[in-house]
mmCIF file of C-alpha atoms in Angstrom:
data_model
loop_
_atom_site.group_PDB
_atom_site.id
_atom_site.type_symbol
_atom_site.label_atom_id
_atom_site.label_comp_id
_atom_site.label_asym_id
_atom_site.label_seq_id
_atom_site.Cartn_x
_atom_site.Cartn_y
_atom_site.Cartn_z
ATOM 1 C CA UNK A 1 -61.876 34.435 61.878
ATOM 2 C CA UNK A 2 -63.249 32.960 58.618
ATOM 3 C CA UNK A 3 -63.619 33.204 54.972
ATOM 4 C CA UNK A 4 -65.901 31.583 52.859
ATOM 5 C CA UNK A 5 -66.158 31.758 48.871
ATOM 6 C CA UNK A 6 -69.670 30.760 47.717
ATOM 7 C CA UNK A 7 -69.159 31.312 44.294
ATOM 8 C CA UNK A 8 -66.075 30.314 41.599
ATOM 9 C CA UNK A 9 -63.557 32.073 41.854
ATOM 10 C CA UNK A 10 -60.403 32.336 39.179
ATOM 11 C CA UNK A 11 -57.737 34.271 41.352
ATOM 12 C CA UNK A 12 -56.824 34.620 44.854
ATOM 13 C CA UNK A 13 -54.192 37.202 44.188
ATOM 14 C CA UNK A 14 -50.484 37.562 45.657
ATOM 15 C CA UNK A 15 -50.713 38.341 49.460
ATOM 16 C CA UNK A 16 -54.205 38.546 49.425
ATOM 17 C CA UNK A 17 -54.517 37.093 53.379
ATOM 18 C CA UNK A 18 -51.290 36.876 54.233
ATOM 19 C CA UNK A 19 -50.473 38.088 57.610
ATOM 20 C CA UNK A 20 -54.070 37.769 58.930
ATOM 21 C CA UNK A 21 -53.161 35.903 61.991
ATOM 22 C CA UNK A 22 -56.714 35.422 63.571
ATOM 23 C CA UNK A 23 -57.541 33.666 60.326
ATOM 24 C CA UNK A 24 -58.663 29.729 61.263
ATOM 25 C CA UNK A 25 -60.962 28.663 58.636
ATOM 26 C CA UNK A 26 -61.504 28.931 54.747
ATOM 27 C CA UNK A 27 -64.287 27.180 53.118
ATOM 28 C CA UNK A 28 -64.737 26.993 49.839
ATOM 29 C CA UNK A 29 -68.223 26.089 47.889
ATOM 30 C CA UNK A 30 -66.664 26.221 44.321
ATOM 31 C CA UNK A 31 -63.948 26.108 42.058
ATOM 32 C CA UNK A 32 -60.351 28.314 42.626
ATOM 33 C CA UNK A 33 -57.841 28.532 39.894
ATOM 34 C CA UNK A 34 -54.787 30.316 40.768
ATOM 35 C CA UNK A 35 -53.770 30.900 44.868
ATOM 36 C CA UNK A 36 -51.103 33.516 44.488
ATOM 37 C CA UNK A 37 -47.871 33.682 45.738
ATOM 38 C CA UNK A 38 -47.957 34.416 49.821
ATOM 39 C CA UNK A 39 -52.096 34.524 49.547
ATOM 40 C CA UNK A 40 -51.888 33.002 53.042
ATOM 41 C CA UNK A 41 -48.791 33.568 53.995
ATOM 42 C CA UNK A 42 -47.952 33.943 57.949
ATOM 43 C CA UNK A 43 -51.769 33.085 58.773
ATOM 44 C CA UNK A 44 -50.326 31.386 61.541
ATOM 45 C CA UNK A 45 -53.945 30.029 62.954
ATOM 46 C CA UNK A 46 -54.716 28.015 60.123
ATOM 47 C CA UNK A 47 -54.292 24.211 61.390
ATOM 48 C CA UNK A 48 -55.957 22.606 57.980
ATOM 49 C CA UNK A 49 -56.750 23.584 54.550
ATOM 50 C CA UNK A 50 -58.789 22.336 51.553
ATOM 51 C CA UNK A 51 -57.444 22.966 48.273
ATOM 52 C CA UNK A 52 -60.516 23.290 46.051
ATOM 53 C CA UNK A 53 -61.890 21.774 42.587
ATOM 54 C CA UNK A 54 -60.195 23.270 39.569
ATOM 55 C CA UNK A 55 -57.024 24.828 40.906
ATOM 56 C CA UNK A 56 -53.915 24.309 38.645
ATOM 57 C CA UNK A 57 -51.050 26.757 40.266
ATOM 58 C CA UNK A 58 -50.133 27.621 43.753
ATOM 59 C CA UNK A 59 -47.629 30.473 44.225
ATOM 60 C CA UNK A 60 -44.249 30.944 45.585
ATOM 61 C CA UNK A 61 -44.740 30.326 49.335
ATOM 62 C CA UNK A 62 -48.579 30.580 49.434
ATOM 63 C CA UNK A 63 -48.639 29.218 52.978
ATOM 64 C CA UNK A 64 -45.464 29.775 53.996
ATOM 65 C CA UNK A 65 -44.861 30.118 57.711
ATOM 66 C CA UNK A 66 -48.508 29.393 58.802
ATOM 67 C CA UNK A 67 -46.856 27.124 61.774
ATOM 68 C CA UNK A 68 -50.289 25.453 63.180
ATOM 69 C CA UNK A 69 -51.294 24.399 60.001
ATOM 70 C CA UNK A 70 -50.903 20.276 59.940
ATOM 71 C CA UNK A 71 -53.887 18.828 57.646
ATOM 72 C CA UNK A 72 -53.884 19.754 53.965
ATOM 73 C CA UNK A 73 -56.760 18.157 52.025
ATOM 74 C CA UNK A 74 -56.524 18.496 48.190
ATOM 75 C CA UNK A 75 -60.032 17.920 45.974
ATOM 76 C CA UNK A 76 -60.712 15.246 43.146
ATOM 77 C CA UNK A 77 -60.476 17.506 40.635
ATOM 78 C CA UNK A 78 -57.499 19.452 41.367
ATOM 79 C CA UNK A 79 -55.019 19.810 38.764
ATOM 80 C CA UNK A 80 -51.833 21.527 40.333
ATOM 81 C CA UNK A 81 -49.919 22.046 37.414
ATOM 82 C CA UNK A 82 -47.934 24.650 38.519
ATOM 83 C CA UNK A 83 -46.423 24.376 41.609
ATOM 84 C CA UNK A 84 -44.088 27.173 43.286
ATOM 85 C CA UNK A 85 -40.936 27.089 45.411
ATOM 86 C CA UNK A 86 -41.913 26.639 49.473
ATOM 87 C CA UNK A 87 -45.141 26.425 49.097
ATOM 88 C CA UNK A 88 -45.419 25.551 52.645
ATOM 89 C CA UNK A 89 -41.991 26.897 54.037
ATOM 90 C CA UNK A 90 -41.476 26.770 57.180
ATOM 91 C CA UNK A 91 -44.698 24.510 58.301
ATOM 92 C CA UNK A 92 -42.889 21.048 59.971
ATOM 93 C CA UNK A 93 -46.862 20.097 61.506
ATOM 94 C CA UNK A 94 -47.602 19.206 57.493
ATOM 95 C CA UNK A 95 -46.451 15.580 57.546
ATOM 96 C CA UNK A 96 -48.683 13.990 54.618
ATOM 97 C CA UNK A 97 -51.343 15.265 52.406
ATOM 98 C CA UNK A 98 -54.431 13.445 52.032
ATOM 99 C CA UNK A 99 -56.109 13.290 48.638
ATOM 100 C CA UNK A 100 -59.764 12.911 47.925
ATOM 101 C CA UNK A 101 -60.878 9.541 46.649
ATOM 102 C CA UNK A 102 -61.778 9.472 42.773
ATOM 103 C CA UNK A 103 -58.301 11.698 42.183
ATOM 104 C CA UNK A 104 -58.340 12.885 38.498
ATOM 105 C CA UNK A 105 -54.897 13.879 37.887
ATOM 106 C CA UNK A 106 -53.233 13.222 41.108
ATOM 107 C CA UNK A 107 -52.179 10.505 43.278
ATOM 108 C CA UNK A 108 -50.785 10.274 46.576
ATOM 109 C CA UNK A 109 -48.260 7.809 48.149
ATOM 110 C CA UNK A 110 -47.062 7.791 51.546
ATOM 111 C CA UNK A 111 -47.871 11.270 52.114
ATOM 112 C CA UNK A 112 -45.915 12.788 49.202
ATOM 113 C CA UNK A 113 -47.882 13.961 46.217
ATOM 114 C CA UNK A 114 -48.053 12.763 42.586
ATOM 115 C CA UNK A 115 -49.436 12.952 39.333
ATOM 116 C CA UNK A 116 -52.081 10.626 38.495
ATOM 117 C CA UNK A 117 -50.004 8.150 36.256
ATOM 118 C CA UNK A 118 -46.861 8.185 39.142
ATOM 119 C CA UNK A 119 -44.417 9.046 36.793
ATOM 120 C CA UNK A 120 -43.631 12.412 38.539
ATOM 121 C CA UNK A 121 -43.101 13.464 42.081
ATOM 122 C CA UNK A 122 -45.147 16.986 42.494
ATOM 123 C CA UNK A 123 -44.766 17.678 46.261
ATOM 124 C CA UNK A 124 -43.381 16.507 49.278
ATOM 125 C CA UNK A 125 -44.586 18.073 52.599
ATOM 126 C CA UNK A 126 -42.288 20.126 54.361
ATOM 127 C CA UNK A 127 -42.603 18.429 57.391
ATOM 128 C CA UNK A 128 -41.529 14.805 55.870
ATOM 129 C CA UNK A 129 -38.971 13.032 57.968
ATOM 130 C CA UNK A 130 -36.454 10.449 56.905
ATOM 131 C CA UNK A 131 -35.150 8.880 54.014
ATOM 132 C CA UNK A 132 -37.317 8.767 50.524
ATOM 133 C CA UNK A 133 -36.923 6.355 48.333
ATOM 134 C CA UNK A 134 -38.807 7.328 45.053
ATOM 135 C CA UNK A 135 -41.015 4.448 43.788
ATOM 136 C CA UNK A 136 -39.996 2.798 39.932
ATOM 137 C CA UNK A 137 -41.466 4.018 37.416
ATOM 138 C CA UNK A 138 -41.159 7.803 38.621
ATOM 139 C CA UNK A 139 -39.235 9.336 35.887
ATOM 140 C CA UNK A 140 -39.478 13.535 36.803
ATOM 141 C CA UNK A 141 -38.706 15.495 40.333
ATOM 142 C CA UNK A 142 -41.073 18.693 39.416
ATOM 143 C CA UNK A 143 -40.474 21.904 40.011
ATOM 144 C CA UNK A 144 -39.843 22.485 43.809
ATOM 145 C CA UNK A 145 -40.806 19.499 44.869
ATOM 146 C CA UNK A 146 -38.569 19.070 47.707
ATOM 147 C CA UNK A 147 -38.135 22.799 48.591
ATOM 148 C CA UNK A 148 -37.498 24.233 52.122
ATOM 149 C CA UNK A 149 -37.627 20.996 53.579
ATOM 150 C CA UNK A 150 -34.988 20.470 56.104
ATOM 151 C CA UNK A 151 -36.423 17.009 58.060
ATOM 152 C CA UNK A 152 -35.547 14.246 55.002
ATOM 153 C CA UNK A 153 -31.858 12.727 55.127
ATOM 154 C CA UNK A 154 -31.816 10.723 52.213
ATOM 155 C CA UNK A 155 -33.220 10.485 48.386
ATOM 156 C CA UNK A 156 -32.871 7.645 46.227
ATOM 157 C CA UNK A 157 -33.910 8.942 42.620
ATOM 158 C CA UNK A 158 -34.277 5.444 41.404
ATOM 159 C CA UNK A 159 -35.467 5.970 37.865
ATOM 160 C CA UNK A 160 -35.621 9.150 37.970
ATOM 161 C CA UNK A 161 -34.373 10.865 34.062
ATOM 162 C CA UNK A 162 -34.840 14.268 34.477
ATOM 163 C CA UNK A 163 -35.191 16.979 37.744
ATOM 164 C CA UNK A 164 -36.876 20.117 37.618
ATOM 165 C CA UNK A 165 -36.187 23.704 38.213
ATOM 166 C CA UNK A 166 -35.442 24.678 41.832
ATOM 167 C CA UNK A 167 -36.811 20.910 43.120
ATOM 168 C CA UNK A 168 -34.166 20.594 45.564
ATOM 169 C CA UNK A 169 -33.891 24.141 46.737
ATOM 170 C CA UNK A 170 -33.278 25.032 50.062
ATOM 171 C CA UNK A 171 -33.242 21.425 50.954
ATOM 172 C CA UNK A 172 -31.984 19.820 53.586
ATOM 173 C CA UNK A 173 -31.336 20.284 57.354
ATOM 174 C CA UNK A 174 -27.714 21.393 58.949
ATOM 175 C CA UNK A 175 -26.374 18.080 59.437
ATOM 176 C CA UNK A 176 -26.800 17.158 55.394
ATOM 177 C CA UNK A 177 -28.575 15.204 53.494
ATOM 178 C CA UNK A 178 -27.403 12.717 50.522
ATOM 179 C CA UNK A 179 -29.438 12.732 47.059
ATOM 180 C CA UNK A 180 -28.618 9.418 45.168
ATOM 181 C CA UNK A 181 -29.311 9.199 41.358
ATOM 182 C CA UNK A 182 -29.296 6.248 39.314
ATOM 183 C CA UNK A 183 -28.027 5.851 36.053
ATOM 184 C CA UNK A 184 -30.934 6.789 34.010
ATOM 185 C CA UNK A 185 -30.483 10.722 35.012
ATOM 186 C CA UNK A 186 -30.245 12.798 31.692
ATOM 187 C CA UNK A 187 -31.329 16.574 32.733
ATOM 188 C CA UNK A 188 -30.736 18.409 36.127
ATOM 189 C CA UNK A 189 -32.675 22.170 35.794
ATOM 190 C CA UNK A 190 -31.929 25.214 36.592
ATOM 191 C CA UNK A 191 -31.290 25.916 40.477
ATOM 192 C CA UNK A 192 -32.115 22.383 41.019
ATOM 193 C CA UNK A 193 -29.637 22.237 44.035
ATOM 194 C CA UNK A 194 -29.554 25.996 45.308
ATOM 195 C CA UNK A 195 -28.607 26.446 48.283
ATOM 196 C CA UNK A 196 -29.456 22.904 49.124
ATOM 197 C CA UNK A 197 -27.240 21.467 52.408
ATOM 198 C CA UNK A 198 -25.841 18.168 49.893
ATOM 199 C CA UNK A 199 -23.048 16.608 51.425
ATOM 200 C CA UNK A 200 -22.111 14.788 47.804
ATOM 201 C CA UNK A 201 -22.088 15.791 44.153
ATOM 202 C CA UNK A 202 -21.793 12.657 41.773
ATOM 203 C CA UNK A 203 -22.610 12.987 38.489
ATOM 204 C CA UNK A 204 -23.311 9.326 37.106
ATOM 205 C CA UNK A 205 -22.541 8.782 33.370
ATOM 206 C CA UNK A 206 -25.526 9.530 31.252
ATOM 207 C CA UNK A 207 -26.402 12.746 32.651
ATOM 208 C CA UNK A 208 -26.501 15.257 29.674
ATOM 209 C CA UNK A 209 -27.277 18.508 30.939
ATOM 210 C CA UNK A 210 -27.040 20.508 33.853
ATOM 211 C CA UNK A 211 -28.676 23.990 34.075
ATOM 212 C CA UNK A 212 -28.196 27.236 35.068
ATOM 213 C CA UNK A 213 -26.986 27.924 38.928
ATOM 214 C CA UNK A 214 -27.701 24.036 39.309
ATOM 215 C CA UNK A 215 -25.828 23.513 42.228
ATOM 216 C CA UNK A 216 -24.577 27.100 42.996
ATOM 217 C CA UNK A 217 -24.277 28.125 46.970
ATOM 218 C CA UNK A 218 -23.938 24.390 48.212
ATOM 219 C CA UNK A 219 -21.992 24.996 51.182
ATOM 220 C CA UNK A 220 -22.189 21.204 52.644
ATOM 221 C CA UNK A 221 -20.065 19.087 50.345
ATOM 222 C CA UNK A 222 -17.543 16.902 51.764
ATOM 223 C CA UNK A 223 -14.365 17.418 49.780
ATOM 224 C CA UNK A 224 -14.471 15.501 46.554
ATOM 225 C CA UNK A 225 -13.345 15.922 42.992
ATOM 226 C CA UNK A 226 -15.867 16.240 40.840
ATOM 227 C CA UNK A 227 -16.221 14.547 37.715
ATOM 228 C CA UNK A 228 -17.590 15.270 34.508
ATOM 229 C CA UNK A 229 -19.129 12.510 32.585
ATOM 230 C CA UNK A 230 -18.758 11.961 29.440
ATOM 231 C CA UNK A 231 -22.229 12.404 28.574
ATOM 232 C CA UNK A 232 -22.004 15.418 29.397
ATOM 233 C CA UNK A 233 -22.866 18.315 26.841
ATOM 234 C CA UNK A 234 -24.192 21.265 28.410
ATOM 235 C CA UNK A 235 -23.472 23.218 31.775
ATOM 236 C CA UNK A 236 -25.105 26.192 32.431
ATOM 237 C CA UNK A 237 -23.804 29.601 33.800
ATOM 238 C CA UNK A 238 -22.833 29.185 38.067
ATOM 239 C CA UNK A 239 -23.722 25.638 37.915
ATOM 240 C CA UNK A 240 -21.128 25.213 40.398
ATOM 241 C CA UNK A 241 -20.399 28.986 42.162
ATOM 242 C CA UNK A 242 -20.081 29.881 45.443
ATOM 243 C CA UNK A 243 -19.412 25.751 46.783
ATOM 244 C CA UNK A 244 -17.620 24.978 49.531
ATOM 245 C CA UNK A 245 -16.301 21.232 48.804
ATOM 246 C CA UNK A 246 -15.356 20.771 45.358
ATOM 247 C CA UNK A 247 -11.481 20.072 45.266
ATOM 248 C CA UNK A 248 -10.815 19.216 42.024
ATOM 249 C CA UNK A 249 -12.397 18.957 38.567
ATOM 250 C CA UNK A 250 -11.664 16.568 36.194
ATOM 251 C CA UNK A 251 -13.336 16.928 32.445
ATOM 252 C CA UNK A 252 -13.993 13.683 30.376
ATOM 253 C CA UNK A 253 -17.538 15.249 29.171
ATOM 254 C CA UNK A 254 -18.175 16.527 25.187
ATOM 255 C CA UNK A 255 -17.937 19.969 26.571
ATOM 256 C CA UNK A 256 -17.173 22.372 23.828
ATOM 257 C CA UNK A 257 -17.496 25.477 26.550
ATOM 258 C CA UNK A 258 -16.914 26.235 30.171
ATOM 259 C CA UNK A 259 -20.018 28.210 30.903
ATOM 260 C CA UNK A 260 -20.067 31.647 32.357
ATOM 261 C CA UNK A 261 -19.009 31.864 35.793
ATOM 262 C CA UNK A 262 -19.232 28.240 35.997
ATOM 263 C CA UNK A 263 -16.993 27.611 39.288
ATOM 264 C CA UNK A 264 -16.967 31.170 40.153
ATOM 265 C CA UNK A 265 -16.183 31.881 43.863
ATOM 266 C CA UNK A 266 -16.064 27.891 44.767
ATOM 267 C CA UNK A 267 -13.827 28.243 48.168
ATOM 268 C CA UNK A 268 -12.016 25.222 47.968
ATOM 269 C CA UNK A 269 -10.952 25.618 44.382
ATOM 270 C CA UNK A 270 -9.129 28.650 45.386
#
């Protein structure tokens, strides 16, 4: 019912426990780079984990649906770099992470997890309810930050410039939930929105880009034209496919192209 690594160890590969349902504790006594994508997946006895010294990525869903699991401890000198999309889907015990004191590169405020300087948000747990209001100074959402979490009702960006690939993915419960950004918003990534449950789309002026599939299968929006700013330069292919919401489009942006696809299949356009 336990695993224990004595020695470093740079890879804990793809799947490598997932499933193991009896599994309740792992220690670790060194360093861990990488913890693959579903390593510990479904190990639905785990109620707290420790991620170790030295590791820098944790993979697509890596503890996705282990359901007792409520206390996640992260070490001083963990880097977590890399972070992948529902990295603890489906686990609404994990309210707050607690960081160990004498953090090198991260920080942690009210539960949700930063980098060291607080100038980007790297992880909110996916059992965080309410509204969010992102502190000043934050300037980046990172890469799945707020995926598969379905408890929050509200963002405010505040000075947030630029949001990362897939950070709002799968976000959002099925009554809605409002994202606010401010006017310092240049760059929205790639899947950004995905499938998120967003009951608005504004686009304030200044935003310059918005990437590929950016806000593509958001079923949720209450019916609004949207609006291109004129800041706007780039739009990727399916930003806006397969919506349910979007009644109109108006284009005062710099666009030169309408991007592949780009409102393909939105219902209420039809």
């Amino acid at each position: 019912r336990s695993v224990t690594f004595n020695n470093a160890v740079d890879t804990i590969d793809d799947i490598a426990f997932a499933y193991c349902s009896a599994l309740e504790e792992v220690s670790f006594h060194s360093s861990v780079r990488v913890i693959g994508s579903l390593a510990f997946g479904f190990c639905q006895s785990l109620t707290s984990f420790y991620i170790p010294a030295g590791v820098e990525e944790i993979g697509e869903n890596a503890f996705g649906a282990c359901t007792s699991l409520t206390d996640v401890t992260i070490s001083k000198d963990a880097k977590l770099s890399t972070i992948g999309q529902g990295v603890f889907a489906d686990v609404s015990g994990l309210t707050s992470f607690t960081l160990e004191s004498g953090a090198k590169y991260l920080s942690v405020q009210d539960g949700i997890l930063y980098d060291k300087g607080m100038r980007e948000v790297k992880l909110v747990p996916s059992g965080y309810t309410g509204s969010i209001v992102l502190p000043d100074g934050v300037t980046e959402v990172g890469a799945y930050a707020f995926s598969s979490i379905a408890g929050v009702t509200s963002v405010d960006l505040n000075d947030v410039e630029n949001i990362g690939t897939g950070a709002f993915y799968q976000f959002g419960g099925t009554n809605g939930v409002t994202v606010t950004a401010g006017d310092a918003l240049r760059t929205i990534g790639d899947s950004a929105f995905m499938r998120s449950t967003i009951t608005r789309l504004v686009l304030p002026e200044g935003v310059e880009s918005v990437g590929t599939g950016a806000f593509s299968y958001c079923t949720s929006l209450a019916d609004a034209e949207l609006v291109l700013p004129e800041s706007l330069s780039y739009v990727g292919a399916e930003a806006f496919a397969y919506t349910s919401g979007i009644t109109g489009v108006t284009f005062n942006s710099a666009l030169t192209k309408v991007s592949d696809y780009m409102f393909y299949n939105s219902a209420d356009l039809a």
